[in-house]
PDB file of C-alpha atoms in Angstrom:
ATOM      1  CA  MET A   9     -20.563  -3.839  -7.082  1.00  0.00           C
ATOM      2  CA  GLU A  10     -21.947  -0.492  -5.928  1.00  0.00           C
ATOM      3  CA  THR A  11     -21.257   0.748  -2.441  1.00  0.00           C
ATOM      4  CA  LYS A  12     -24.109   2.716  -0.929  1.00  0.00           C
ATOM      5  CA  VAL A  13     -24.263   4.485   2.404  1.00  0.00           C
ATOM      6  CA  THR A  14     -27.374   4.115   4.522  1.00  0.00           C
ATOM      7  CA  SER A  15     -28.306   4.545   8.161  1.00  0.00           C
ATOM      8  CA  GLU A  16     -30.067   1.164   8.264  1.00  0.00           C
ATOM      9  CA  PRO A  17     -28.144  -1.616  10.051  1.00  0.00           C
ATOM     10  CA  LYS A  18     -26.719  -4.399   7.871  1.00  0.00           C
ATOM     11  CA  SER A  19     -25.043  -7.673   8.610  1.00  0.00           C
ATOM     12  CA  ASN A  20     -21.443  -6.869   7.709  1.00  0.00           C
ATOM     13  CA  GLY A  21     -21.030  -4.614  10.721  1.00  0.00           C
ATOM     14  CA  MET A  22     -18.730  -2.015   9.161  1.00  0.00           C
ATOM     15  CA  THR A  23     -19.533   1.502  10.215  1.00  0.00           C
ATOM     16  CA  ASN A  24     -18.260   5.033   9.887  1.00  0.00           C
ATOM     17  CA  GLY A  25     -20.060   7.584  11.960  1.00  0.00           C
ATOM     18  CA  GLY A  26     -23.255   5.533  11.893  1.00  0.00           C
ATOM     19  CA  ALA A  27     -23.056   4.744   8.170  1.00  0.00           C
ATOM     20  CA  MET A  28     -23.115   1.139   7.052  1.00  0.00           C
ATOM     21  CA  ILE A  29     -21.591  -0.445   3.973  1.00  0.00           C
ATOM     22  CA  VAL A  30     -24.039  -1.983   1.558  1.00  0.00           C
ATOM     23  CA  ASP A  31     -22.845  -3.990  -1.427  1.00  0.00           C
ATOM     24  CA  ASP A  32     -24.938  -3.851  -4.575  1.00  0.00           C
ATOM     25  CA  ASP A  33     -24.203  -6.040  -7.575  1.00  0.00           C
ATOM     26  CA  ASP A  34     -25.361  -3.533 -10.201  1.00  0.00           C
ATOM     27  CA  ASP A  35     -22.441  -1.127  -9.886  1.00  0.00           C
ATOM     28  CA  VAL A  36     -21.204   0.285 -13.191  1.00  0.00           C
ATOM     29  CA  LEU A  37     -18.064   2.331 -12.837  1.00  0.00           C
ATOM     30  CA  CYS A  38     -17.441   5.198 -15.227  1.00  0.00           C
ATOM     31  CA  PRO A  39     -13.999   6.027 -16.715  1.00  0.00           C
ATOM     32  CA  THR A  40     -14.421   9.556 -15.391  1.00  0.00           C
ATOM     33  CA  ASP A  41     -14.889   8.365 -11.793  1.00  0.00           C
ATOM     34  CA  LEU A  42     -11.950   9.521  -9.711  1.00  0.00           C
ATOM     35  CA  SER A  43     -11.194   5.980  -8.512  1.00  0.00           C
ATOM     36  CA  GLU A  44     -10.996   4.755 -12.109  1.00  0.00           C
ATOM     37  CA  MET A  45      -8.859   7.702 -13.205  1.00  0.00           C
ATOM     38  CA  LEU A  46      -6.463   7.021 -10.329  1.00  0.00           C
ATOM     39  CA  ALA A  47      -6.245   3.296 -11.037  1.00  0.00           C
ATOM     40  CA  GLU A  48      -5.568   3.867 -14.721  1.00  0.00           C
ATOM     41  CA  GLY A  49      -3.431   6.972 -14.360  1.00  0.00           C
ATOM     42  CA  THR A  50      -1.011   5.529 -11.786  1.00  0.00           C
ATOM     43  CA  LYS A  51      -0.342   2.113 -13.349  1.00  0.00           C
ATOM     44  CA  GLU A  52       3.061   3.045 -14.743  1.00  0.00           C
ATOM     45  CA  ALA A  53       4.226   4.725 -11.521  1.00  0.00           C
ATOM     46  CA  HIS A  54       2.984   1.763  -9.495  1.00  0.00           C
ATOM     47  CA  ASP A  55       4.876  -0.578 -11.798  1.00  0.00           C
ATOM     48  CA  ARG A  56       8.134   1.367 -11.411  1.00  0.00           C
ATOM     49  CA  ALA A  57       7.863   1.402  -7.634  1.00  0.00           C
ATOM     50  CA  GLU A  58       7.077  -2.296  -7.296  1.00  0.00           C
ATOM     51  CA  ASN A  59       9.809  -3.359  -9.698  1.00  0.00           C
ATOM     52  CA  CYS A  60      12.703  -1.726  -7.869  1.00  0.00           C
ATOM     53  CA  GLN A  61      15.209  -4.166  -6.414  1.00  0.00           C
ATOM     54  CA  LEU A  62      14.302  -3.470  -2.787  1.00  0.00           C
ATOM     55  CA  VAL A  63      10.664  -4.415  -3.343  1.00  0.00           C
ATOM     56  CA  LYS A  64      11.587  -7.471  -5.397  1.00  0.00           C
ATOM     57  CA  ASP A  65      13.856  -8.678  -2.590  1.00  0.00           C
ATOM     58  CA  PHE A  66      11.115  -8.040  -0.051  1.00  0.00           C
ATOM     59  CA  LEU A  67       8.615 -10.120  -2.011  1.00  0.00           C
ATOM     60  CA  ARG A  68      11.164 -12.928  -2.201  1.00  0.00           C
ATOM     61  CA  GLY A  69      11.614 -12.833   1.545  1.00  0.00           C
ATOM     62  CA  ARG A  70      15.182 -11.503   1.372  1.00  0.00           C
ATOM     63  CA  ILE A  71      15.001  -8.717   3.927  1.00  0.00           C
ATOM     64  CA  LYS A  72      17.693  -7.127   6.076  1.00  0.00           C
ATOM     65  CA  LYS A  73      16.267  -6.167   9.446  1.00  0.00           C
ATOM     66  CA  GLU A  74      18.191  -2.877   9.504  1.00  0.00           C
ATOM     67  CA  LEU A  75      16.632  -1.842   6.202  1.00  0.00           C
ATOM     68  CA  PHE A  76      13.180  -2.894   7.383  1.00  0.00           C
ATOM     69  CA  LYS A  77      13.653  -0.717  10.464  1.00  0.00           C
ATOM     70  CA  ARG A  78      14.701   2.250   8.325  1.00  0.00           C
ATOM     71  CA  GLY A  79      11.698   1.757   6.089  1.00  0.00           C
ATOM     72  CA  THR A  80       9.432   1.709   9.125  1.00  0.00           C
ATOM     73  CA  ALA A  81      10.989   4.972  10.344  1.00  0.00           C
ATOM     74  CA  ALA A  82      10.458   6.595   6.941  1.00  0.00           C
ATOM     75  CA  LEU A  83       6.812   5.550   6.960  1.00  0.00           C
ATOM     76  CA  TYR A  84       6.400   6.990  10.443  1.00  0.00           C
ATOM     77  CA  PHE A  85       7.420  10.446   9.220  1.00  0.00           C
ATOM     78  CA  VAL A  86       5.241  10.177   6.105  1.00  0.00           C
ATOM     79  CA  TYR A  87       2.117   9.090   7.959  1.00  0.00           C
ATOM     80  CA  SER A  88       2.697  11.609  10.744  1.00  0.00           C
ATOM     81  CA  ALA A  89       2.692  14.385   8.132  1.00  0.00           C
ATOM     82  CA  MET A  90      -0.290  13.001   6.240  1.00  0.00           C
ATOM     83  CA  GLU A  91      -2.418  12.480   9.324  1.00  0.00           C
ATOM     84  CA  GLU A  92      -1.476  15.877  10.734  1.00  0.00           C
ATOM     85  CA  GLU A  93      -2.739  17.500   7.537  1.00  0.00           C
ATOM     86  CA  PHE A  94      -5.876  15.376   7.499  1.00  0.00           C
ATOM     87  CA  GLU A  95      -6.658  16.546  11.024  1.00  0.00           C
ATOM     88  CA  LYS A  96      -6.160  20.181  10.032  1.00  0.00           C
ATOM     89  CA  ASN A  97      -8.431  19.739   7.018  1.00  0.00           C
ATOM     90  CA  ARG A  98     -10.940  17.218   8.365  1.00  0.00           C
ATOM     91  CA  GLU A  99     -13.865  19.597   7.743  1.00  0.00           C
ATOM     92  CA  HIS A 100     -12.750  20.494   4.220  1.00  0.00           C
ATOM     93  CA  PRO A 101     -15.540  19.476   1.772  1.00  0.00           C
ATOM     94  CA  HIS A 102     -13.158  17.252  -0.197  1.00  0.00           C
ATOM     95  CA  ILE A 103     -11.522  15.667   2.857  1.00  0.00           C
ATOM     96  CA  ALA A 104     -14.451  15.109   5.241  1.00  0.00           C
ATOM     97  CA  PRO A 105     -16.042  12.310   3.134  1.00  0.00           C
ATOM     98  CA  ILE A 106     -12.803  10.263   3.204  1.00  0.00           C
ATOM     99  CA  TYR A 107     -11.859  11.086   6.787  1.00  0.00           C
ATOM    100  CA  PHE A 108     -11.513   7.716   8.539  1.00  0.00           C
ATOM    101  CA  PRO A 109      -9.035   8.236  11.390  1.00  0.00           C
ATOM    102  CA  THR A 110     -10.102   5.229  13.464  1.00  0.00           C
ATOM    103  CA  GLU A 111      -9.994   2.833  10.546  1.00  0.00           C
ATOM    104  CA  LEU A 112      -6.949   4.104   8.636  1.00  0.00           C
ATOM    105  CA  TYR A 113      -4.486   6.126  10.702  1.00  0.00           C
ATOM    106  CA  ARG A 114      -1.075   4.420  10.915  1.00  0.00           C
ATOM    107  CA  ARG A 115       1.063   6.768  13.025  1.00  0.00           C
ATOM    108  CA  GLU A 116       0.416   5.091  16.368  1.00  0.00           C
ATOM    109  CA  ALA A 117       0.826   1.609  14.901  1.00  0.00           C
ATOM    110  CA  LEU A 118       4.179   2.621  13.419  1.00  0.00           C
ATOM    111  CA  ALA A 119       5.226   4.102  16.764  1.00  0.00           C
ATOM    112  CA  ARG A 120       4.598   0.731  18.422  1.00  0.00           C
ATOM    113  CA  ASP A 121       6.651  -0.998  15.737  1.00  0.00           C
ATOM    114  CA  LEU A 122       9.532   1.441  16.212  1.00  0.00           C
ATOM    115  CA  GLU A 123       9.457   0.906  19.968  1.00  0.00           C
ATOM    116  CA  TYR A 124       9.701  -2.835  19.362  1.00  0.00           C
ATOM    117  CA  PHE A 125      12.708  -2.448  17.052  1.00  0.00           C
ATOM    118  CA  TYR A 126      14.578   0.386  18.823  1.00  0.00           C
ATOM    119  CA  GLY A 127      13.361   0.312  22.424  1.00  0.00           C
ATOM    120  CA  GLU A 128      11.676   2.927  24.582  1.00  0.00           C
ATOM    121  CA  ASP A 129      13.978   5.693  23.365  1.00  0.00           C
ATOM    122  CA  TRP A 130      13.167   5.036  19.702  1.00  0.00           C
ATOM    123  CA  GLU A 131      12.366   8.694  18.995  1.00  0.00           C
ATOM    124  CA  SER A 132      15.962   9.675  19.715  1.00  0.00           C
ATOM    125  CA  GLN A 133      17.273   6.988  17.388  1.00  0.00           C
ATOM    126  CA  ILE A 134      15.422   7.876  14.194  1.00  0.00           C
ATOM    127  CA  SER A 135      15.632  10.955  11.992  1.00  0.00           C
ATOM    128  CA  LEU A 136      14.065  12.301   8.812  1.00  0.00           C
ATOM    129  CA  SER A 137      16.166  10.957   5.942  1.00  0.00           C
ATOM    130  CA  ALA A 138      17.218  12.946   2.891  1.00  0.00           C
ATOM    131  CA  ALA A 139      14.825  11.017   0.640  1.00  0.00           C
ATOM    132  CA  THR A 140      11.889  11.178   3.042  1.00  0.00           C
ATOM    133  CA  LYS A 141      12.084  14.942   3.665  1.00  0.00           C
ATOM    134  CA  PRO A 142      10.801  16.063   0.218  1.00  0.00           C
ATOM    135  CA  TYR A 143       7.838  13.695   0.615  1.00  0.00           C
ATOM    136  CA  VAL A 144       6.975  15.065   4.046  1.00  0.00           C
ATOM    137  CA  ASP A 145       7.467  18.659   2.873  1.00  0.00           C
ATOM    138  CA  ARG A 146       5.159  18.123  -0.080  1.00  0.00           C
ATOM    139  CA  ILE A 147       2.395  16.679   2.106  1.00  0.00           C
ATOM    140  CA  HIS A 148       2.553  19.727   4.381  1.00  0.00           C
ATOM    141  CA  GLU A 149       2.617  22.043   1.361  1.00  0.00           C
ATOM    142  CA  VAL A 150      -0.559  20.665  -0.191  1.00  0.00           C
ATOM    143  CA  GLY A 151      -2.228  20.473   3.220  1.00  0.00           C
ATOM    144  CA  ASP A 152      -1.618  24.200   3.671  1.00  0.00           C
ATOM    145  CA  LYS A 153      -2.228  25.440   0.126  1.00  0.00           C
ATOM    146  CA  ASP A 154      -4.282  22.894  -1.804  1.00  0.00           C
ATOM    147  CA  PRO A 155      -5.927  20.317   0.511  1.00  0.00           C
ATOM    148  CA  VAL A 156      -7.841  18.533  -2.246  1.00  0.00           C
ATOM    149  CA  LEU A 157      -4.514  17.031  -3.367  1.00  0.00           C
ATOM    150  CA  LEU A 158      -4.351  15.120  -0.079  1.00  0.00           C
ATOM    151  CA  VAL A 159      -6.855  12.776  -1.737  1.00  0.00           C
ATOM    152  CA  GLY A 160      -4.062  11.597  -4.032  1.00  0.00           C
ATOM    153  CA  HIS A 161      -1.694  10.952  -1.139  1.00  0.00           C
ATOM    154  CA  SER A 162      -4.355   9.103   0.836  1.00  0.00           C
ATOM    155  CA  TYR A 163      -5.194   6.896  -2.142  1.00  0.00           C
ATOM    156  CA  THR A 164      -1.544   6.052  -2.806  1.00  0.00           C
ATOM    157  CA  ARG A 165      -0.724   4.990   0.733  1.00  0.00           C
ATOM    158  CA  TYR A 166      -3.851   3.747   2.487  1.00  0.00           C
ATOM    159  CA  MET A 167      -5.421   1.864  -0.419  1.00  0.00           C
ATOM    160  CA  GLY A 168      -2.094   0.237  -1.195  1.00  0.00           C
ATOM    161  CA  ASP A 169      -1.661  -0.797   2.432  1.00  0.00           C
ATOM    162  CA  LEU A 170      -5.094  -2.404   2.470  1.00  0.00           C
ATOM    163  CA  SER A 171      -4.584  -4.159  -0.866  1.00  0.00           C
ATOM    164  CA  GLY A 172      -1.376  -6.060  -0.173  1.00  0.00           C
ATOM    165  CA  GLY A 173      -0.477  -5.467   3.432  1.00  0.00           C
ATOM    166  CA  GLN A 174      -1.479  -8.842   4.838  1.00  0.00           C
ATOM    167  CA  ILE A 175       0.694 -10.775   2.397  1.00  0.00           C
ATOM    168  CA  LEU A 176       3.629  -8.435   3.026  1.00  0.00           C
ATOM    169  CA  LYS A 177       3.101  -8.896   6.748  1.00  0.00           C
ATOM    170  CA  LYS A 178       3.411 -12.667   6.426  1.00  0.00           C
ATOM    171  CA  VAL A 179       6.533 -12.398   4.265  1.00  0.00           C
ATOM    172  CA  ALA A 180       8.222 -10.024   6.740  1.00  0.00           C
ATOM    173  CA  GLN A 181       7.160 -12.063   9.755  1.00  0.00           C
ATOM    174  CA  ARG A 182       8.713 -15.205   8.361  1.00  0.00           C
ATOM    175  CA  ALA A 183      11.818 -13.607   6.850  1.00  0.00           C
ATOM    176  CA  LEU A 184      12.698 -11.596   9.964  1.00  0.00           C
ATOM    177  CA  LYS A 185      11.535 -14.271  12.409  1.00  0.00           C
ATOM    178  CA  LEU A 186       9.200 -11.827  14.142  1.00  0.00           C
ATOM    179  CA  PRO A 187       6.726 -12.960  16.821  1.00  0.00           C
ATOM    180  CA  VAL A 188       3.499 -14.507  15.583  1.00  0.00           C
ATOM    181  CA  THR A 189       1.718 -12.193  18.020  1.00  0.00           C
ATOM    182  CA  GLY A 190       2.436  -9.297  15.649  1.00  0.00           C
ATOM    183  CA  GLU A 191       5.129  -7.240  17.374  1.00  0.00           C
ATOM    184  CA  GLY A 192       7.009  -5.148  14.816  1.00  0.00           C
ATOM    185  CA  LEU A 193       4.185  -5.525  12.292  1.00  0.00           C
ATOM    186  CA  ASN A 194       1.405  -3.371  13.740  1.00  0.00           C
ATOM    187  CA  PHE A 195       1.563  -1.165  10.639  1.00  0.00           C
ATOM    188  CA  TYR A 196      -0.010  -3.920   8.565  1.00  0.00           C
ATOM    189  CA  GLN A 197      -2.835  -4.631  10.984  1.00  0.00           C
ATOM    190  CA  PHE A 198      -6.017  -2.575  10.489  1.00  0.00           C
ATOM    191  CA  GLU A 199      -7.840  -3.643  13.637  1.00  0.00           C
ATOM    192  CA  ASP A 200     -10.944  -1.554  12.982  1.00  0.00           C
ATOM    193  CA  ILE A 201     -11.475  -2.776   9.422  1.00  0.00           C
ATOM    194  CA  HIS A 202     -12.993  -6.229   9.468  1.00  0.00           C
ATOM    195  CA  ARG A 203     -13.589  -6.562   5.742  1.00  0.00           C
ATOM    196  CA  HIS A 204     -10.951  -4.914   3.586  1.00  0.00           C
ATOM    197  CA  LYS A 205     -12.810  -5.306   0.302  1.00  0.00           C
ATOM    198  CA  GLY A 206     -15.954  -3.728   1.681  1.00  0.00           C
ATOM    199  CA  PHE A 207     -14.047  -0.825   3.168  1.00  0.00           C
ATOM    200  CA  LYS A 208     -12.184  -0.160  -0.079  1.00  0.00           C
ATOM    201  CA  GLN A 209     -15.515  -0.136  -1.906  1.00  0.00           C
ATOM    202  CA  LEU A 210     -16.829   2.431   0.554  1.00  0.00           C
ATOM    203  CA  TYR A 211     -13.682   4.532   0.204  1.00  0.00           C
ATOM    204  CA  ARG A 212     -13.799   4.485  -3.616  1.00  0.00           C
ATOM    205  CA  SER A 213     -17.481   5.386  -3.493  1.00  0.00           C
ATOM    206  CA  ARG A 214     -16.740   8.362  -1.248  1.00  0.00           C
ATOM    207  CA  MET A 215     -13.981   9.528  -3.602  1.00  0.00           C
ATOM    208  CA  ASN A 216     -16.261   9.222  -6.619  1.00  0.00           C
ATOM    209  CA  GLU A 217     -18.943  11.285  -4.915  1.00  0.00           C
ATOM    210  CA  LEU A 218     -16.612  14.250  -4.375  1.00  0.00           C
ATOM    211  CA  GLU A 219     -17.748  17.260  -6.410  1.00  0.00           C
ATOM    212  CA  LEU A 220     -14.705  17.760  -8.610  1.00  0.00           C
ATOM    213  CA  ASP A 221     -14.233  19.022 -12.144  1.00  0.00           C
ATOM    214  CA  THR A 222     -12.085  17.123 -14.635  1.00  0.00           C
ATOM    215  CA  GLU A 223      -9.098  19.410 -14.198  1.00  0.00           C
ATOM    216  CA  THR A 224      -9.055  18.853 -10.433  1.00  0.00           C
ATOM    217  CA  LYS A 225      -9.358  15.087 -10.861  1.00  0.00           C
ATOM    218  CA  GLU A 226      -6.375  15.161 -13.211  1.00  0.00           C
ATOM    219  CA  ARG A 227      -4.382  17.152 -10.664  1.00  0.00           C
ATOM    220  CA  ILE A 228      -5.178  14.536  -8.021  1.00  0.00           C
ATOM    221  CA  VAL A 229      -3.943  11.792 -10.373  1.00  0.00           C
ATOM    222  CA  ASP A 230      -0.769  13.803 -10.980  1.00  0.00           C
ATOM    223  CA  GLU A 231      -0.294  14.165  -7.225  1.00  0.00           C
ATOM    224  CA  SER A 232      -0.755  10.449  -6.704  1.00  0.00           C
ATOM    225  CA  ASN A 233       1.932   9.806  -9.318  1.00  0.00           C
ATOM    226  CA  ARG A 234       4.129  12.263  -7.483  1.00  0.00           C
ATOM    227  CA  ALA A 235       3.556  10.309  -4.260  1.00  0.00           C
ATOM    228  CA  PHE A 236       4.588   7.087  -5.996  1.00  0.00           C
ATOM    229  CA  GLY A 237       7.745   8.892  -7.073  1.00  0.00           C
ATOM    230  CA  PHE A 238       8.492   9.929  -3.502  1.00  0.00           C
ATOM    231  CA  ASN A 239       8.064   6.345  -2.348  1.00  0.00           C
ATOM    232  CA  LEU A 240      10.469   5.199  -5.046  1.00  0.00           C
ATOM    233  CA  MET A 241      13.024   7.737  -3.818  1.00  0.00           C
ATOM    234  CA  ILE A 242      12.797   6.235  -0.333  1.00  0.00           C
ATOM    235  CA  PHE A 243      13.148   2.710  -1.719  1.00  0.00           C
ATOM    236  CA  THR A 244      16.234   3.760  -3.689  1.00  0.00           C
ATOM    237  CA  GLU A 245      17.788   5.429  -0.647  1.00  0.00           C
ATOM    238  CA  ILE A 246      17.253   2.349   1.524  1.00  0.00           C
ATOM    239  CA  GLU A 247      18.584   0.126  -1.253  1.00  0.00           C
ATOM    240  CA  GLU A 248      21.796   2.172  -1.394  1.00  0.00           C
ATOM    241  CA  ILE A 249      22.208   1.994   2.374  1.00  0.00           C
ATOM    242  CA  GLY A 250      21.795  -1.759   2.160  1.00  0.00           C
ATOM    243  CA  LYS A 251      24.844  -2.050  -0.073  1.00  0.00           C
ATOM    244  CA  ASN A 252      27.018  -1.001   2.864  1.00  0.00           C
ATOM    245  CA  ILE A 253      25.359  -3.215   5.461  1.00  0.00           C
ATOM    246  CA  LYS A 254      26.970  -6.605   5.973  1.00  0.00           C
ATOM    247  CA  GLU A 255      24.009  -8.016   7.851  1.00  0.00           C
ATOM    248  CA  GLU A 256      23.339 -11.585   6.800  1.00  0.00           C
ATOM    249  CA  VAL A 257      20.068 -12.145   4.997  1.00  0.00           C
ATOM    250  CA  GLN A 258      18.329 -15.286   6.158  1.00  0.00           C
ATOM    251  CA  ASP A 259      17.373 -17.495   3.227  1.00  0.00           C
ATOM    252  CA  THR A 260      13.784 -18.308   4.080  1.00  0.00           C
ATOM    253  CA  GLY A 261      13.253 -20.520   1.067  1.00  0.00           C
ATOM    254  CA  ILE A 262      10.101 -18.630   0.108  1.00  0.00           C
ATOM    255  CA  GLY A 263      11.345 -17.070  -3.096  1.00  0.00           C
ATOM    256  CA  HIS A 264      13.458 -17.653  -6.180  1.00  0.00           C
ATOM    257  CA  SER A 265      14.729 -15.265  -8.799  1.00  0.00           C
ATOM    258  CA  HIS A 266      12.787 -14.615 -11.965  1.00  0.00           C
ATOM    259  CA  ALA A 267      15.475 -16.387 -14.026  1.00  0.00           C
ATOM    260  CA  GLU A 268      15.390 -19.501 -11.854  1.00  0.00           C
ATOM    261  CA  ILE A 269      11.677 -20.058 -12.333  1.00  0.00           C
ATOM    262  CA  MET A 270      11.568 -19.277 -16.056  1.00  0.00           C
ATOM    263  CA  GLU A 271      11.120 -22.488 -18.041  1.00  0.00           C
ATOM    264  CA  GLY A 272      13.034 -22.637 -21.316  1.00  0.00           C
ATOM    265  CA  GLY A 273      12.972 -18.876 -21.791  1.00  0.00           C
ATOM    266  CA  ASP A 274       9.296 -18.838 -22.832  1.00  0.00           C
ATOM    267  CA  ILE A 275       7.536 -15.857 -21.228  1.00  0.00           C
ATOM    268  CA  ASN A 276       4.233 -17.738 -21.398  1.00  0.00           C
ATOM    269  CA  LYS A 277       5.746 -20.263 -18.973  1.00  0.00           C
ATOM    270  CA  CYS A 278       6.828 -17.572 -16.519  1.00  0.00           C
ATOM    271  CA  PRO A 279       4.716 -17.645 -13.306  1.00  0.00           C
ATOM    272  CA  TYR A 280       5.090 -13.885 -12.812  1.00  0.00           C
ATOM    273  CA  TYR A 281       3.754 -13.236 -16.310  1.00  0.00           C
ATOM    274  CA  ALA A 282       0.987 -15.782 -15.781  1.00  0.00           C
ATOM    275  CA  ALA A 283       0.038 -14.041 -12.515  1.00  0.00           C
ATOM    276  CA  LYS A 284      -0.307 -10.698 -14.260  1.00  0.00           C
ATOM    277  CA  MET A 285      -2.383 -12.163 -17.080  1.00  0.00           C
ATOM    278  CA  ALA A 286      -4.537 -14.170 -14.672  1.00  0.00           C
ATOM    279  CA  VAL A 287      -5.657 -11.139 -12.684  1.00  0.00           C
ATOM    280  CA  SER A 288      -6.438  -9.321 -15.927  1.00  0.00           C
ATOM    281  CA  GLY A 289      -9.163 -11.905 -16.499  1.00  0.00           C
ATOM    282  CA  ASN A 290      -7.427 -14.387 -18.793  1.00  0.00           C
ATOM    283  CA  PRO A 291      -8.698 -17.878 -17.754  1.00  0.00           C
ATOM    284  CA  THR A 292      -5.966 -19.707 -19.660  1.00  0.00           C
ATOM    285  CA  HIS A 293      -3.233 -18.013 -17.673  1.00  0.00           C
ATOM    286  CA  ALA A 294      -5.188 -18.469 -14.443  1.00  0.00           C
ATOM    287  CA  CYS A 295      -5.129 -22.255 -14.954  1.00  0.00           C
ATOM    288  CA  GLN A 296      -1.517 -22.099 -16.070  1.00  0.00           C
ATOM    289  CA  LEU A 297      -0.553 -20.171 -12.943  1.00  0.00           C
ATOM    290  CA  ALA A 298      -2.227 -22.752 -10.709  1.00  0.00           C
ATOM    291  CA  MET A 299      -0.284 -25.577 -12.369  1.00  0.00           C
ATOM    292  CA  MET A 300       3.002 -23.693 -12.001  1.00  0.00           C
ATOM    293  CA  LEU A 301       2.391 -23.122  -8.314  1.00  0.00           C
ATOM    294  CA  LEU A 302       1.881 -26.837  -7.873  1.00  0.00           C
ATOM    295  CA  ARG A 303       5.211 -27.550  -9.596  1.00  0.00           C
ATOM    296  CA  HIS A 304       7.032 -24.880  -7.544  1.00  0.00           C
ATOM    297  CA  PRO A 305       5.674 -25.188  -3.967  1.00  0.00           C
ATOM    298  CA  HIS A 306       8.713 -23.391  -2.552  1.00  0.00           C
ATOM    299  CA  CYS A 307       7.718 -20.261  -4.506  1.00  0.00           C
ATOM    300  CA  GLN A 308       4.117 -20.106  -3.352  1.00  0.00           C
ATOM    301  CA  VAL A 309       4.396 -17.333  -0.765  1.00  0.00           C
ATOM    302  CA  ALA A 310       6.488 -15.054  -2.974  1.00  0.00           C
ATOM    303  CA  LEU A 311       4.267 -15.641  -5.978  1.00  0.00           C
ATOM    304  CA  ALA A 312       1.182 -15.028  -3.860  1.00  0.00           C
ATOM    305  CA  ALA A 313       2.648 -11.673  -2.884  1.00  0.00           C
ATOM    306  CA  ILE A 314       3.257 -10.802  -6.538  1.00  0.00           C
ATOM    307  CA  LEU A 315      -0.304 -11.859  -7.375  1.00  0.00           C
ATOM    308  CA  VAL A 316      -1.667  -9.624  -4.627  1.00  0.00           C
ATOM    309  CA  ALA A 317       0.379  -6.707  -5.924  1.00  0.00           C
ATOM    310  CA  PHE A 318      -0.883  -7.189  -9.477  1.00  0.00           C
ATOM    311  CA  THR A 319      -4.451  -7.627  -8.234  1.00  0.00           C
ATOM    312  CA  ALA A 320      -4.173  -4.312  -6.398  1.00  0.00           C
ATOM    313  CA  TRP A 321      -3.325  -2.553  -9.696  1.00  0.00           C
ATOM    314  CA  TYR A 322      -6.527  -3.751 -11.315  1.00  0.00           C
ATOM    315  CA  LEU A 323      -8.910  -3.678  -8.367  1.00  0.00           C
ATOM    316  CA  MET A 324      -7.755  -0.610  -6.462  1.00  0.00           C
TER     317      MET A 324
END
C-alpha cells in the first residue's frame, strides 16, 4: 500500500492542511526507508518494554488505579515536553512534514484525564518523577540541539498510541470501572483521526520522504531505542511504587497468567506464541490461535491486546 498526497478530494475524508490520503496497492517498501529501519531497529527495545511486569499486568486487566494515575501524570510531562519542542521546531525541514498537532497532540487530553482523577487542582497534586525527568530532559535537549531526533521520539510514542491504544482503552475502562463515556481515558481517543491505518500510512510516507542520509537515519533509530528505554524506566518506577500500595486489584476475569493457559508445556500450544506467529504471516498458527480463543473465552480481551501489540511491531 503506497500513501500518496494530493490536493484532489477523496472519499476517506482525512486531511492535513488540505492534503488527502490516497491508498495505492502497489506500494513496495525499501529496507532503507526510515519507517522500515525504525520498525526493524526497535524490535528488541519494544519487546523489553512490553514484557515488563507492569505492562503484562495491564494487558491482563490487573491494574491499580493509583498506578494508572501516576502513569497518566508521567505521560503528561512527556507529551508536554515533546509537543513544546515540536511547536518550537514546526518549520524545521525535518519536522514540518510530520507536524500534525490537531490529529496527534496528547497534552490537553491528558490534562482532562488528570482533572478527572485528581480534581480541579490536579496540577498541584502531580510532580515530575525521578524516572520521568531524564526522558523530559532528553526531549528538550534534542529539541534545542538536534531537532531531527524528535522524529524518533514522535515515532515511539504517537505511532504506538495509534497502534494499540483502543484495545488498551477497553482493558483500562473495564478493569478500573471507568465511565463508558470516556472520562479518564481521553488520552486514547484521537478524535480527529477517523481511520488510524490510513493516518499511519500517511505518517510513514512523510517520514520516508524526509531527505536524510543513512547516518542520520541510524541516529533516529538509536534515539527511538533510547525513548523505549526511558519508557521502560518509567514502567519500572511505577512497578516499584506498586509494591508498597495495598490497593485491591479488581479481578476482572479478562486475563490469565501465561502458565495457566499453557497446555502440557508445549510452546506450540501457547496462545501468546500462536499470536506472535499468526501476525508474522503463518496461517497454521493463525488457525491455531482462533481455536484456542474459542476454548478460552475468558482470555479473549487480554489475548486480543497481546495480538494488537504484536501486530504493531510488524505493521508500525
